[in-house]
Coordinates of C-alpha atoms in Angstrom, one line a residue:
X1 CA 0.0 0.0 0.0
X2 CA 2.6 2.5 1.2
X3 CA 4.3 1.4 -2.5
X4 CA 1.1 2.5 -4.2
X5 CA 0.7 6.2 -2.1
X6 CA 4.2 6.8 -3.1
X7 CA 3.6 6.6 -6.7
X8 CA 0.5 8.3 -6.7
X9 CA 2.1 11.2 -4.8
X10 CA 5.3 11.4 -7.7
X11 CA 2.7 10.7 -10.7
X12 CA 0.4 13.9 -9.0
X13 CA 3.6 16.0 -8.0
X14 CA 5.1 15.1 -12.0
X15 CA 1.8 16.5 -13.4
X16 CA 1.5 20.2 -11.3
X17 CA 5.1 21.0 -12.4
X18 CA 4.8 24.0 -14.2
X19 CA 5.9 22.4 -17.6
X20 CA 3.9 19.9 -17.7
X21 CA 0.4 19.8 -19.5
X22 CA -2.2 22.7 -18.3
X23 CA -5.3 22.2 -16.3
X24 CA -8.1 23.8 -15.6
X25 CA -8.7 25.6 -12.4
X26 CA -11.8 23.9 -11.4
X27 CA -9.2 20.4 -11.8
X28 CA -7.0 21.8 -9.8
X29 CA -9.5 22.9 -7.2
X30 CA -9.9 19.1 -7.1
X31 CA -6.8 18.0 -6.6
X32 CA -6.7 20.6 -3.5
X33 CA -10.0 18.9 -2.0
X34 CA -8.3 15.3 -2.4
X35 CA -5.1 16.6 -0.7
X36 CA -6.5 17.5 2.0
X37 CA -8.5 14.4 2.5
X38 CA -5.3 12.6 1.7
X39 CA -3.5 14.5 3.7
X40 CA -6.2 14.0 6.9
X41 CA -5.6 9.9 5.9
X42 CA -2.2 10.2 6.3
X43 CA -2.0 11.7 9.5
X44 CA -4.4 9.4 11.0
X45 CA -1.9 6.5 9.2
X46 CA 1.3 8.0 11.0
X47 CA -0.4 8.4 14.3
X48 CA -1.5 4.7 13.7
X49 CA 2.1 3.9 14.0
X50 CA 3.0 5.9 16.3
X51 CA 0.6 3.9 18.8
X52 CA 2.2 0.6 17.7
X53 CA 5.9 1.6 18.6
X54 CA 5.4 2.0 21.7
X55 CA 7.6 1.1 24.7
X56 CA 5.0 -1.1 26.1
X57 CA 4.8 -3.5 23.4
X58 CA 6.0 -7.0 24.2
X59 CA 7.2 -7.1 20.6
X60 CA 9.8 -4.4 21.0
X61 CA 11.5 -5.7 24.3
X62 CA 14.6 -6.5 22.4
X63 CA 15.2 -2.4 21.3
X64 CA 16.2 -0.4 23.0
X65 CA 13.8 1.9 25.0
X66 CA 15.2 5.3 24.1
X67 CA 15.3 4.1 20.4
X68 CA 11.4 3.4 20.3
X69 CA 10.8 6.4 22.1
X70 CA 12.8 9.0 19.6
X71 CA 11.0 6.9 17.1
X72 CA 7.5 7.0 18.5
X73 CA 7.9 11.1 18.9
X74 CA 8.9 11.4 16.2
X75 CA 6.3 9.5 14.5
X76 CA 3.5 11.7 16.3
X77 CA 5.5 14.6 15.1
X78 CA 5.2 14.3 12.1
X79 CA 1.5 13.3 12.1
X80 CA 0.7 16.9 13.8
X81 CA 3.0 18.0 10.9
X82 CA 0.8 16.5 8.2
X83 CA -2.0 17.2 10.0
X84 CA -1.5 20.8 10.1
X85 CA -0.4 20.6 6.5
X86 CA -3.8 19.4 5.5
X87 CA -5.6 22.5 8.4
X88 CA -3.9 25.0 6.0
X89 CA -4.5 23.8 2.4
X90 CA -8.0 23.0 4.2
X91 CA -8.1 26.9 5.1
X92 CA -6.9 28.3 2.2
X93 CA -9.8 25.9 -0.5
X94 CA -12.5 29.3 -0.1
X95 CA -10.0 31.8 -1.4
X96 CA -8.3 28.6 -4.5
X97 CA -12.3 28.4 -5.6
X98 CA -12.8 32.4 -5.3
X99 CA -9.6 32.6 -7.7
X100 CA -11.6 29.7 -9.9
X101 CA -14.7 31.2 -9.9
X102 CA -13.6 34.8 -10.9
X103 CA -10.9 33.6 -13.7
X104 CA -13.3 30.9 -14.5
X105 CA -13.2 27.1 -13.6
X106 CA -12.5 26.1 -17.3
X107 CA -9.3 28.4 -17.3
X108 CA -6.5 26.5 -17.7
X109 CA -3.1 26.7 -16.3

């Protein structure tokens, strides 16, 4: 699965670079709304395994406690980070479909 997301996310960053093929601004509003859904996923995902490396698991007795500890911080850290990642493309969708709707959905760029 993690295979799959990362291809998706290189296929979808490979077609917004700014020489590849145009779209339309209603598309692109779009692909903002799926970010942030993605986005939401992911953190939920990260936090998911943050909760599994956890210094009380039976599983993990053979590392070292420090070591699962950097590893489960930083693990939550960077699912606030993602979190907040998706918050702010989340807050910033009402002013991407007021730049749509005055240049037109169908304008492509």
């Amino acid at each position: 699965m993690a295979g799959h997301l990362r291809t998706c996310a290189e296929e979808l960053a490979a077609s917004l670079r700014g020489d590849g093929q145009a779209a339309t601004l209603g598309e692109l509003s779009e692909v903002i709304t799926q970010l942030v859904a993605g986005q939401h996923a992911l953190a939920h995902a990260i936090a998911g395994l943050a909760g599994r490396v956890d210094v009380r698991n039976a599983a993990l007795a053979a590392a070292s406690a420090e070591d699962v500890e950097v590893v489960t911080e930083v693990l939550q850290s960077a699912a606030c980070a993602v979190g907040c990642s998706a918050e702010e493309l989340a807050d910033a969708e009402p002013f991407f479909e007021s730049v749509s709707d005055s240049a037109g959905p169908d304008t492509r760029i």
